[in-house]
Amino acid sequence: MSRVLRPQRLLDQAVADAARLVAPSGIGLDSPGVRARMVSRLRRGGGFDEVVLSAMDRVPRHRFVDSALAPQAYEDTALPIGHGQTISKPSVVARMLSLLRQGQQARHLGHLGRVLEIGTGCGYQAALLACLATDVTSVERIQALHEGAKLKLQSLRSELSWRRSPVLWHADGQGVPVWGGPFDSIVSAAGGEEIPQAWLQLLAPGGRLVAPTQHGGSGQLLTIVDHEVIAGRSEWRRTTQEGVLFVPLKSGVI
Ligand code: SAH
């Protein structure tokens, strides 16, 4: 049975969660060398965008997970972030962001432009996006995760010297968008049966969307949608990539 938390309880819980996320001292996770080794392993694996890897070199992933899990933060593994959700493994995050960058390189933007992220979770990917984009809007349906991410991103703002901090919304990312648009890049960290129509409408001409989608019995596949304009008409060109395993895209807020 799920527990219904009142807003103040949710906020208290988020503050308590965030307080536990302070990195444990003495295990060297603050050392840039630990992150650099993770990035070197990713680079050896090949195929990732160098600008994405340099953002991963800057953002301290251990600050986004519970202190008990911090020693695993630089392994290539997904980790629980509470409320039945997970932070994706670094190679999957690197892959999604590299695909977004590839889409924007065709437009010679040099950055991801205006980005919409569905599924803020702990805020790690939003922090990376803030290093790669002109501005980031991120939506999360679970209030405790939304509040926790807000605190973590605020605490990192001066260290990471973003142009702009991500703007976070507590909302159902499939619902009526109150966060504006259009966006040059859209990325979802949760997978549904279909790509919601609202996301396609929010994608700017020339923009790229990357999201996991369910493909019947074959499970989730990473899907790219490019908004192309051909002879004055919009077309949304889909390509599917490798199999992935993301948490489900759910409706409503809690
Ligand atoms: N990018 C995140 C990954 C979080 S996992 C990170 O770096 O931590 C995916 C998140 O999507 C979960 O937190 C889940 O609650 C959220 N989610 C699922 N369906 C959603 C929806 N309809 N709208 C907004 N967020 C959603």
PDB file of C-alpha atoms and ligand atoms in Angstrom:
ATOM      1  CA  MET A   1       0.000   0.000   0.000  1.00  0.00           C
ATOM      2  CA  SER A   2       1.444   3.365  -0.859  1.00  0.00           C
ATOM      3  CA  ARG A   3       1.831   5.971   1.845  1.00  0.00           C
ATOM      4  CA  VAL A   4       0.254   9.352   1.147  1.00  0.00           C
ATOM      5  CA  LEU A   5       2.635  12.118   2.208  1.00  0.00           C
ATOM      6  CA  ARG A   6       1.452  15.665   2.757  1.00  0.00           C
ATOM      7  CA  PRO A   7       3.466  18.411   0.989  1.00  0.00           C
ATOM      8  CA  GLN A   8       5.361  19.423   4.161  1.00  0.00           C
ATOM      9  CA  ARG A   9       6.217  15.770   4.883  1.00  0.00           C
ATOM     10  CA  LEU A  10       7.446  15.368   1.303  1.00  0.00           C
ATOM     11  CA  LEU A  11       9.595  18.455   1.625  1.00  0.00           C
ATOM     12  CA  ASP A  12      11.024  17.303   4.998  1.00  0.00           C
ATOM     13  CA  GLN A  13      11.788  13.938   3.468  1.00  0.00           C
ATOM     14  CA  ALA A  14      13.522  15.540   0.478  1.00  0.00           C
ATOM     15  CA  VAL A  15      15.643  17.709   2.797  1.00  0.00           C
ATOM     16  CA  ALA A  16      16.575  14.637   4.875  1.00  0.00           C
ATOM     17  CA  ASP A  17      17.416  12.694   1.682  1.00  0.00           C
ATOM     18  CA  ALA A  18      19.580  15.567   0.427  1.00  0.00           C
ATOM     19  CA  ALA A  19      21.374  15.813   3.784  1.00  0.00           C
ATOM     20  CA  ARG A  20      22.321  12.132   3.525  1.00  0.00           C
ATOM     21  CA  LEU A  21      23.781  12.790   0.110  1.00  0.00           C
ATOM     22  CA  VAL A  22      26.787  14.663   1.434  1.00  0.00           C
ATOM     23  CA  ALA A  23      29.786  12.686   0.231  1.00  0.00           C
ATOM     24  CA  PRO A  24      31.437  10.577   2.886  1.00  0.00           C
ATOM     25  CA  SER A  25      34.831  11.979   3.719  1.00  0.00           C
ATOM     26  CA  GLY A  26      38.017   9.990   3.501  1.00  0.00           C
ATOM     27  CA  ILE A  27      37.145   7.746   0.569  1.00  0.00           C
ATOM     28  CA  GLY A  28      38.548  10.071  -2.040  1.00  0.00           C
ATOM     29  CA  LEU A  29      35.399  10.521  -4.121  1.00  0.00           C
ATOM     30  CA  ASP A  30      35.985  14.249  -4.301  1.00  0.00           C
ATOM     31  CA  SER A  31      39.237  13.565  -6.066  1.00  0.00           C
ATOM     32  CA  PRO A  32      38.963  14.492  -9.749  1.00  0.00           C
ATOM     33  CA  GLY A  33      41.101  11.400 -10.453  1.00  0.00           C
ATOM     34  CA  VAL A  34      38.234   9.036  -9.578  1.00  0.00           C
ATOM     35  CA  ARG A  35      35.960  10.704 -12.105  1.00  0.00           C
ATOM     36  CA  ALA A  36      38.730  10.927 -14.681  1.00  0.00           C
ATOM     37  CA  ARG A  37      39.203   7.137 -14.461  1.00  0.00           C
ATOM     38  CA  MET A  38      35.477   6.588 -15.114  1.00  0.00           C
ATOM     39  CA  VAL A  39      35.710   8.894 -18.128  1.00  0.00           C
ATOM     40  CA  SER A  40      38.841   7.092 -19.428  1.00  0.00           C
ATOM     41  CA  ARG A  41      37.010   3.764 -19.232  1.00  0.00           C
ATOM     42  CA  LEU A  42      34.078   5.242 -21.173  1.00  0.00           C
ATOM     43  CA  ARG A  43      36.470   6.702 -23.748  1.00  0.00           C
ATOM     44  CA  ARG A  44      38.166   3.311 -24.199  1.00  0.00           C
ATOM     45  CA  GLY A  45      34.701   1.807 -24.803  1.00  0.00           C
ATOM     46  CA  GLY A  46      34.479   4.247 -27.732  1.00  0.00           C
ATOM     47  CA  GLY A  47      31.721   6.026 -29.562  1.00  0.00           C
ATOM     48  CA  PHE A  48      30.979   8.820 -27.087  1.00  0.00           C
ATOM     49  CA  ASP A  49      31.104  12.540 -27.788  1.00  0.00           C
ATOM     50  CA  GLU A  50      34.193  14.189 -26.257  1.00  0.00           C
ATOM     51  CA  VAL A  51      32.239  17.239 -25.066  1.00  0.00           C
ATOM     52  CA  VAL A  52      29.833  14.935 -23.209  1.00  0.00           C
ATOM     53  CA  LEU A  53      32.770  13.077 -21.649  1.00  0.00           C
ATOM     54  CA  SER A  54      34.330  16.346 -20.492  1.00  0.00           C
ATOM     55  CA  ALA A  55      31.023  17.310 -18.811  1.00  0.00           C
ATOM     56  CA  MET A  56      31.041  13.891 -17.089  1.00  0.00           C
ATOM     57  CA  ASP A  57      34.550  14.678 -15.927  1.00  0.00           C
ATOM     58  CA  ARG A  58      33.232  17.822 -14.199  1.00  0.00           C
ATOM     59  CA  VAL A  59      29.967  16.687 -12.581  1.00  0.00           C
ATOM     60  CA  PRO A  60      30.421  14.797  -9.283  1.00  0.00           C
ATOM     61  CA  ARG A  61      28.054  11.800  -9.703  1.00  0.00           C
ATOM     62  CA  HIS A  62      28.648  10.665  -6.092  1.00  0.00           C
ATOM     63  CA  ARG A  63      26.926  13.816  -4.828  1.00  0.00           C
ATOM     64  CA  PHE A  64      23.662  12.662  -6.433  1.00  0.00           C
ATOM     65  CA  VAL A  65      23.377   9.261  -4.747  1.00  0.00           C
ATOM     66  CA  ASP A  66      22.914   8.152  -1.159  1.00  0.00           C
ATOM     67  CA  SER A  67      26.179   8.251   0.794  1.00  0.00           C
ATOM     68  CA  ALA A  68      26.006   4.463   1.288  1.00  0.00           C
ATOM     69  CA  LEU A  69      26.137   4.036  -2.501  1.00  0.00           C
ATOM     70  CA  ALA A  70      28.727   6.757  -3.159  1.00  0.00           C
ATOM     71  CA  PRO A  71      31.641   4.265  -3.397  1.00  0.00           C
ATOM     72  CA  GLN A  72      29.898   2.743  -6.455  1.00  0.00           C
ATOM     73  CA  ALA A  73      29.157   6.096  -8.071  1.00  0.00           C
ATOM     74  CA  TYR A  74      31.992   5.859 -10.608  1.00  0.00           C
ATOM     75  CA  GLU A  75      31.325   2.283 -11.658  1.00  0.00           C
ATOM     76  CA  ASP A  76      29.327   1.750 -14.817  1.00  0.00           C
ATOM     77  CA  THR A  77      26.196   0.773 -12.993  1.00  0.00           C
ATOM     78  CA  ALA A  78      22.652   2.047 -12.427  1.00  0.00           C
ATOM     79  CA  LEU A  79      21.956   2.907  -8.777  1.00  0.00           C
ATOM     80  CA  PRO A  80      18.736   3.277  -6.773  1.00  0.00           C
ATOM     81  CA  ILE A  81      17.738   6.864  -5.950  1.00  0.00           C
ATOM     82  CA  GLY A  82      14.689   6.012  -3.812  1.00  0.00           C
ATOM     83  CA  HIS A  83      10.973   5.847  -4.614  1.00  0.00           C
ATOM     84  CA  GLY A  84      11.598   2.802  -6.840  1.00  0.00           C
ATOM     85  CA  GLN A  85      13.638   4.872  -9.342  1.00  0.00           C
ATOM     86  CA  THR A  86      17.231   4.622 -10.566  1.00  0.00           C
ATOM     87  CA  ILE A  87      19.977   6.856 -11.888  1.00  0.00           C
ATOM     88  CA  SER A  88      21.007   5.403 -15.277  1.00  0.00           C
ATOM     89  CA  LYS A  89      24.458   3.936 -15.670  1.00  0.00           C
ATOM     90  CA  PRO A  90      27.126   6.364 -16.920  1.00  0.00           C
ATOM     91  CA  SER A  91      27.569   4.636 -20.303  1.00  0.00           C
ATOM     92  CA  VAL A  92      23.828   4.941 -20.997  1.00  0.00           C
ATOM     93  CA  VAL A  93      23.803   8.628 -19.997  1.00  0.00           C
ATOM     94  CA  ALA A  94      26.873   9.205 -22.203  1.00  0.00           C
ATOM     95  CA  ARG A  95      25.136   7.432 -25.100  1.00  0.00           C
ATOM     96  CA  MET A  96      21.895   9.463 -24.812  1.00  0.00           C
ATOM     97  CA  LEU A  97      23.721  12.777 -24.564  1.00  0.00           C
ATOM     98  CA  SER A  98      26.098  11.842 -27.414  1.00  0.00           C
ATOM     99  CA  LEU A  99      23.085  11.098 -29.631  1.00  0.00           C
ATOM    100  CA  LEU A 100      21.604  14.498 -28.725  1.00  0.00           C
ATOM    101  CA  ARG A 101      24.917  16.207 -29.536  1.00  0.00           C
ATOM    102  CA  GLN A 102      25.112  14.371 -32.866  1.00  0.00           C
ATOM    103  CA  GLY A 103      21.673  15.754 -33.742  1.00  0.00           C
ATOM    104  CA  GLN A 104      22.729  19.303 -32.935  1.00  0.00           C
ATOM    105  CA  GLN A 105      26.093  19.050 -34.700  1.00  0.00           C
ATOM    106  CA  ALA A 106      24.188  18.741 -37.972  1.00  0.00           C
ATOM    107  CA  ARG A 107      22.841  22.237 -37.168  1.00  0.00           C
ATOM    108  CA  HIS A 108      26.304  23.529 -36.202  1.00  0.00           C
ATOM    109  CA  LEU A 109      24.925  24.856 -32.920  1.00  0.00           C
ATOM    110  CA  GLY A 110      27.948  23.697 -30.911  1.00  0.00           C
ATOM    111  CA  HIS A 111      25.671  23.088 -27.899  1.00  0.00           C
ATOM    112  CA  LEU A 112      22.333  21.422 -27.219  1.00  0.00           C
ATOM    113  CA  GLY A 113      20.342  24.660 -27.382  1.00  0.00           C
ATOM    114  CA  ARG A 114      17.171  24.681 -25.279  1.00  0.00           C
ATOM    115  CA  VAL A 115      16.715  21.276 -23.647  1.00  0.00           C
ATOM    116  CA  LEU A 116      13.723  19.516 -22.082  1.00  0.00           C
ATOM    117  CA  GLU A 117      14.423  16.530 -19.834  1.00  0.00           C
ATOM    118  CA  ILE A 118      11.595  14.226 -18.771  1.00  0.00           C
ATOM    119  CA  GLY A 119      12.430  12.523 -15.477  1.00  0.00           C
ATOM    120  CA  THR A 120      14.720  14.699 -13.344  1.00  0.00           C
ATOM    121  CA  GLY A 121      15.248  11.869 -10.851  1.00  0.00           C
ATOM    122  CA  CYS A 122      18.233  12.789  -8.690  1.00  0.00           C
ATOM    123  CA  GLY A 123      19.267  15.623 -11.036  1.00  0.00           C
ATOM    124  CA  TYR A 124      22.555  14.106 -12.287  1.00  0.00           C
ATOM    125  CA  GLN A 125      21.684  14.195 -15.977  1.00  0.00           C
ATOM    126  CA  ALA A 126      20.169  17.687 -15.572  1.00  0.00           C
ATOM    127  CA  ALA A 127      23.550  18.837 -14.189  1.00  0.00           C
ATOM    128  CA  LEU A 128      25.326  17.390 -17.242  1.00  0.00           C
ATOM    129  CA  LEU A 129      22.789  18.984 -19.560  1.00  0.00           C
ATOM    130  CA  ALA A 130      23.355  22.360 -17.899  1.00  0.00           C
ATOM    131  CA  CYS A 131      27.026  22.071 -18.966  1.00  0.00           C
ATOM    132  CA  LEU A 132      26.021  21.295 -22.555  1.00  0.00           C
ATOM    133  CA  ALA A 133      23.000  23.492 -23.295  1.00  0.00           C
ATOM    134  CA  THR A 134      21.921  27.113 -23.296  1.00  0.00           C
ATOM    135  CA  ASP A 135      19.099  26.318 -20.878  1.00  0.00           C
ATOM    136  CA  VAL A 136      17.552  23.229 -19.335  1.00  0.00           C
ATOM    137  CA  THR A 137      13.992  22.533 -18.247  1.00  0.00           C
ATOM    138  CA  SER A 138      13.502  19.274 -16.368  1.00  0.00           C
ATOM    139  CA  VAL A 139      10.218  17.675 -15.260  1.00  0.00           C
ATOM    140  CA  GLU A 140       9.727  15.067 -12.509  1.00  0.00           C
ATOM    141  CA  ARG A 141       6.437  13.458 -11.366  1.00  0.00           C
ATOM    142  CA  ILE A 142       7.639  12.453  -7.857  1.00  0.00           C
ATOM    143  CA  GLN A 143       7.700  15.502  -5.601  1.00  0.00           C
ATOM    144  CA  ALA A 144      10.313  14.174  -3.161  1.00  0.00           C
ATOM    145  CA  LEU A 145      12.767  13.537  -6.046  1.00  0.00           C
ATOM    146  CA  HIS A 146      11.971  16.934  -7.572  1.00  0.00           C
ATOM    147  CA  GLU A 147      12.678  18.733  -4.261  1.00  0.00           C
ATOM    148  CA  GLY A 148      15.843  16.697  -3.621  1.00  0.00           C
ATOM    149  CA  ALA A 149      17.207  17.428  -7.109  1.00  0.00           C
ATOM    150  CA  LYS A 150      16.498  21.140  -6.632  1.00  0.00           C
ATOM    151  CA  LEU A 151      18.609  21.238  -3.463  1.00  0.00           C
ATOM    152  CA  LYS A 152      21.470  19.268  -4.997  1.00  0.00           C
ATOM    153  CA  LEU A 153      21.600  21.393  -8.129  1.00  0.00           C
ATOM    154  CA  GLN A 154      21.513  24.590  -6.057  1.00  0.00           C
ATOM    155  CA  SER A 155      24.455  23.357  -3.998  1.00  0.00           C
ATOM    156  CA  LEU A 156      26.502  22.649  -7.149  1.00  0.00           C
ATOM    157  CA  ARG A 157      25.712  25.841  -9.015  1.00  0.00           C
ATOM    158  CA  SER A 158      28.763  27.846  -7.994  1.00  0.00           C
ATOM    159  CA  GLU A 159      31.134  24.872  -8.387  1.00  0.00           C
ATOM    160  CA  LEU A 160      30.025  24.087 -11.927  1.00  0.00           C
ATOM    161  CA  SER A 161      29.531  27.713 -13.044  1.00  0.00           C
ATOM    162  CA  TRP A 162      26.635  27.095 -15.403  1.00  0.00           C
ATOM    163  CA  ARG A 163      25.338  29.855 -17.597  1.00  0.00           C
ATOM    164  CA  ARG A 164      21.915  29.052 -16.123  1.00  0.00           C
ATOM    165  CA  SER A 165      20.792  26.500 -13.566  1.00  0.00           C
ATOM    166  CA  PRO A 166      18.227  23.944 -14.750  1.00  0.00           C
ATOM    167  CA  VAL A 167      14.619  25.005 -14.214  1.00  0.00           C
ATOM    168  CA  LEU A 168      12.798  22.144 -12.476  1.00  0.00           C
ATOM    169  CA  TRP A 169       9.067  21.393 -12.551  1.00  0.00           C
ATOM    170  CA  HIS A 170       7.060  18.975 -10.441  1.00  0.00           C
ATOM    171  CA  ALA A 171       4.623  17.717 -13.083  1.00  0.00           C
ATOM    172  CA  ASP A 172       3.647  14.817 -15.315  1.00  0.00           C
ATOM    173  CA  GLY A 173       5.927  15.234 -18.311  1.00  0.00           C
ATOM    174  CA  GLN A 174       3.293  13.680 -20.575  1.00  0.00           C
ATOM    175  CA  GLY A 175       0.639  16.181 -19.552  1.00  0.00           C
ATOM    176  CA  VAL A 176      -0.213  19.629 -20.799  1.00  0.00           C
ATOM    177  CA  PRO A 177       3.130  21.421 -20.964  1.00  0.00           C
ATOM    178  CA  VAL A 178       3.218  24.462 -18.721  1.00  0.00           C
ATOM    179  CA  TRP A 179       6.982  24.793 -19.141  1.00  0.00           C
ATOM    180  CA  GLY A 180       6.983  26.345 -22.585  1.00  0.00           C
ATOM    181  CA  GLY A 181       8.934  25.308 -25.657  1.00  0.00           C
ATOM    182  CA  PRO A 182       9.914  24.710 -28.363  1.00  0.00           C
ATOM    183  CA  PHE A 183      13.057  22.767 -27.471  1.00  0.00           C
ATOM    184  CA  ASP A 184      16.080  21.960 -29.644  1.00  0.00           C
ATOM    185  CA  SER A 185      16.727  18.766 -27.701  1.00  0.00           C
ATOM    186  CA  ILE A 186      14.369  16.545 -25.679  1.00  0.00           C
ATOM    187  CA  VAL A 187      15.544  13.573 -23.644  1.00  0.00           C
ATOM    188  CA  SER A 188      13.479  11.160 -21.576  1.00  0.00           C
ATOM    189  CA  ALA A 189      14.858   8.985 -18.799  1.00  0.00           C
ATOM    190  CA  ALA A 190      11.644   6.926 -18.641  1.00  0.00           C
ATOM    191  CA  GLY A 191      10.133   4.738 -21.351  1.00  0.00           C
ATOM    192  CA  GLY A 192       6.520   4.367 -22.472  1.00  0.00           C
ATOM    193  CA  GLU A 193       4.685   2.451 -25.192  1.00  0.00           C
ATOM    194  CA  GLU A 194       4.712   5.478 -27.461  1.00  0.00           C
ATOM    195  CA  ILE A 195       6.429   8.843 -27.675  1.00  0.00           C
ATOM    196  CA  PRO A 196       3.792  11.286 -26.387  1.00  0.00           C
ATOM    197  CA  GLN A 197       2.406  13.558 -29.101  1.00  0.00           C
ATOM    198  CA  ALA A 198       3.050  16.578 -26.837  1.00  0.00           C
ATOM    199  CA  TRP A 199       6.813  15.956 -27.009  1.00  0.00           C
ATOM    200  CA  LEU A 200       6.778  15.917 -30.816  1.00  0.00           C
ATOM    201  CA  GLN A 201       4.897  19.222 -30.802  1.00  0.00           C
ATOM    202  CA  LEU A 202       7.469  20.692 -28.395  1.00  0.00           C
ATOM    203  CA  LEU A 203      10.420  19.699 -30.605  1.00  0.00           C
ATOM    204  CA  ALA A 204      11.721  22.660 -32.622  1.00  0.00           C
ATOM    205  CA  PRO A 205      12.291  22.251 -36.381  1.00  0.00           C
ATOM    206  CA  GLY A 206      15.770  20.700 -36.714  1.00  0.00           C
ATOM    207  CA  GLY A 207      15.512  19.417 -33.147  1.00  0.00           C
ATOM    208  CA  ARG A 208      16.209  15.897 -31.880  1.00  0.00           C
ATOM    209  CA  LEU A 209      14.451  13.781 -29.262  1.00  0.00           C
ATOM    210  CA  VAL A 210      16.010  10.700 -27.639  1.00  0.00           C
ATOM    211  CA  ALA A 211      13.832   8.381 -25.532  1.00  0.00           C
ATOM    212  CA  PRO A 212      13.406   4.719 -24.683  1.00  0.00           C
ATOM    213  CA  THR A 213      10.201   3.199 -26.089  1.00  0.00           C
ATOM    214  CA  GLN A 214       8.594  -0.183 -25.608  1.00  0.00           C
ATOM    215  CA  HIS A 215       8.670  -2.437 -28.689  1.00  0.00           C
ATOM    216  CA  GLY A 216       6.276  -5.287 -27.944  1.00  0.00           C
ATOM    217  CA  GLY A 217       8.054  -8.478 -26.959  1.00  0.00           C
ATOM    218  CA  SER A 218      11.511  -7.143 -27.801  1.00  0.00           C
ATOM    219  CA  GLY A 219      11.524  -4.782 -24.801  1.00  0.00           C
ATOM    220  CA  GLN A 220      12.660  -1.172 -24.794  1.00  0.00           C
ATOM    221  CA  LEU A 221      14.667   0.284 -27.647  1.00  0.00           C
ATOM    222  CA  LEU A 222      16.383   3.638 -27.658  1.00  0.00           C
ATOM    223  CA  THR A 223      14.493   5.785 -30.156  1.00  0.00           C
ATOM    224  CA  ILE A 224      15.587   8.945 -31.944  1.00  0.00           C
ATOM    225  CA  VAL A 225      13.101  11.356 -33.485  1.00  0.00           C
ATOM    226  CA  ASP A 226      14.408  14.157 -35.722  1.00  0.00           C
ATOM    227  CA  HIS A 227      12.056  17.009 -36.583  1.00  0.00           C
ATOM    228  CA  GLU A 228      12.819  17.709 -40.231  1.00  0.00           C
ATOM    229  CA  VAL A 229      11.230  20.332 -42.416  1.00  0.00           C
ATOM    230  CA  ILE A 230      11.013  19.195 -46.039  1.00  0.00           C
ATOM    231  CA  ALA A 231       9.516  21.551 -48.632  1.00  0.00           C
ATOM    232  CA  GLY A 232       7.964  23.591 -45.831  1.00  0.00           C
ATOM    233  CA  ARG A 233       6.331  20.554 -44.176  1.00  0.00           C
ATOM    234  CA  SER A 234       7.280  19.085 -40.807  1.00  0.00           C
ATOM    235  CA  GLU A 235       8.256  15.440 -40.691  1.00  0.00           C
ATOM    236  CA  TRP A 236       9.273  13.485 -37.616  1.00  0.00           C
ATOM    237  CA  ARG A 237      11.828  10.869 -38.684  1.00  0.00           C
ATOM    238  CA  ARG A 238      12.234   7.953 -36.283  1.00  0.00           C
ATOM    239  CA  THR A 239      15.188   5.615 -35.979  1.00  0.00           C
ATOM    240  CA  THR A 240      15.582   2.881 -33.413  1.00  0.00           C
ATOM    241  CA  GLN A 241      18.848   1.932 -31.806  1.00  0.00           C
ATOM    242  CA  GLU A 242      19.943  -0.694 -29.297  1.00  0.00           C
ATOM    243  CA  GLY A 243      17.904  -2.308 -26.516  1.00  0.00           C
ATOM    244  CA  VAL A 244      17.863  -0.460 -23.178  1.00  0.00           C
ATOM    245  CA  LEU A 245      16.300  -0.801 -19.747  1.00  0.00           C
ATOM    246  CA  PHE A 246      14.743   2.348 -18.287  1.00  0.00           C
ATOM    247  CA  VAL A 247      12.085   2.821 -15.605  1.00  0.00           C
ATOM    248  CA  PRO A 248       8.536   3.138 -16.985  1.00  0.00           C
ATOM    249  CA  LEU A 249       7.021   6.451 -17.989  1.00  0.00           C
ATOM    250  CA  LYS A 250       4.036   6.855 -15.656  1.00  0.00           C
ATOM    251  CA  SER A 251       1.053   9.173 -15.590  1.00  0.00           C
ATOM    252  CA  GLY A 252       0.095  11.670 -12.906  1.00  0.00           C
ATOM    253  CA  VAL A 253       2.105  13.164 -10.048  1.00  0.00           C
ATOM    254  CA  ILE A 254       2.786  11.938  -6.524  1.00  0.00           C
TER     255      ILE A 254
HETATM  256  N1  SAH B   1      17.782  11.551 -15.336  1.00  0.00           N
HETATM  257  C1  SAH B   1      17.552  10.950 -14.062  1.00  0.00           C
HETATM  258  C2  SAH B   1      17.028   9.534 -14.212  1.00  0.00           C
HETATM  259  C3  SAH B   1      15.870   9.291 -13.318  1.00  0.00           C
HETATM  260  S1  SAH B   1      14.970   7.814 -13.621  1.00  0.00           S
HETATM  261  C4  SAH B   1      18.789  11.029 -13.177  1.00  0.00           C
HETATM  262  O1  SAH B   1      19.839  11.502 -13.621  1.00  0.00           O
HETATM  263  O2  SAH B   1      18.685  10.645 -12.024  1.00  0.00           O
HETATM  264  C5  SAH B   1      13.577   8.421 -14.506  1.00  0.00           C
HETATM  265  C6  SAH B   1      12.680   9.373 -13.783  1.00  0.00           C
HETATM  266  O3  SAH B   1      11.548   9.620 -14.624  1.00  0.00           O
HETATM  267  C7  SAH B   1      12.113   8.875 -12.451  1.00  0.00           C
HETATM  268  O4  SAH B   1      12.513   9.737 -11.435  1.00  0.00           O
HETATM  269  C8  SAH B   1      10.601   8.908 -12.655  1.00  0.00           C
HETATM  270  O5  SAH B   1       9.869   9.303 -11.508  1.00  0.00           O
HETATM  271  C9  SAH B   1      10.466   9.939 -13.768  1.00  0.00           C
HETATM  272  N2  SAH B   1       9.210   9.853 -14.534  1.00  0.00           N
HETATM  273  C10 SAH B   1       8.528   8.760 -14.955  1.00  0.00           C
HETATM  274  N3  SAH B   1       7.415   9.121 -15.623  1.00  0.00           N
HETATM  275  C11 SAH B   1       7.388  10.485 -15.627  1.00  0.00           C
HETATM  276  C12 SAH B   1       6.493  11.454 -16.150  1.00  0.00           C
HETATM  277  N4  SAH B   1       5.379  11.124 -16.799  1.00  0.00           N
HETATM  278  N5  SAH B   1       6.779  12.758 -15.977  1.00  0.00           N
HETATM  279  C13 SAH B   1       7.909  13.156 -15.304  1.00  0.00           C
HETATM  280  N6  SAH B   1       8.789  12.275 -14.772  1.00  0.00           N
HETATM  281  C14 SAH B   1       8.541  10.957 -14.937  1.00  0.00           C
END
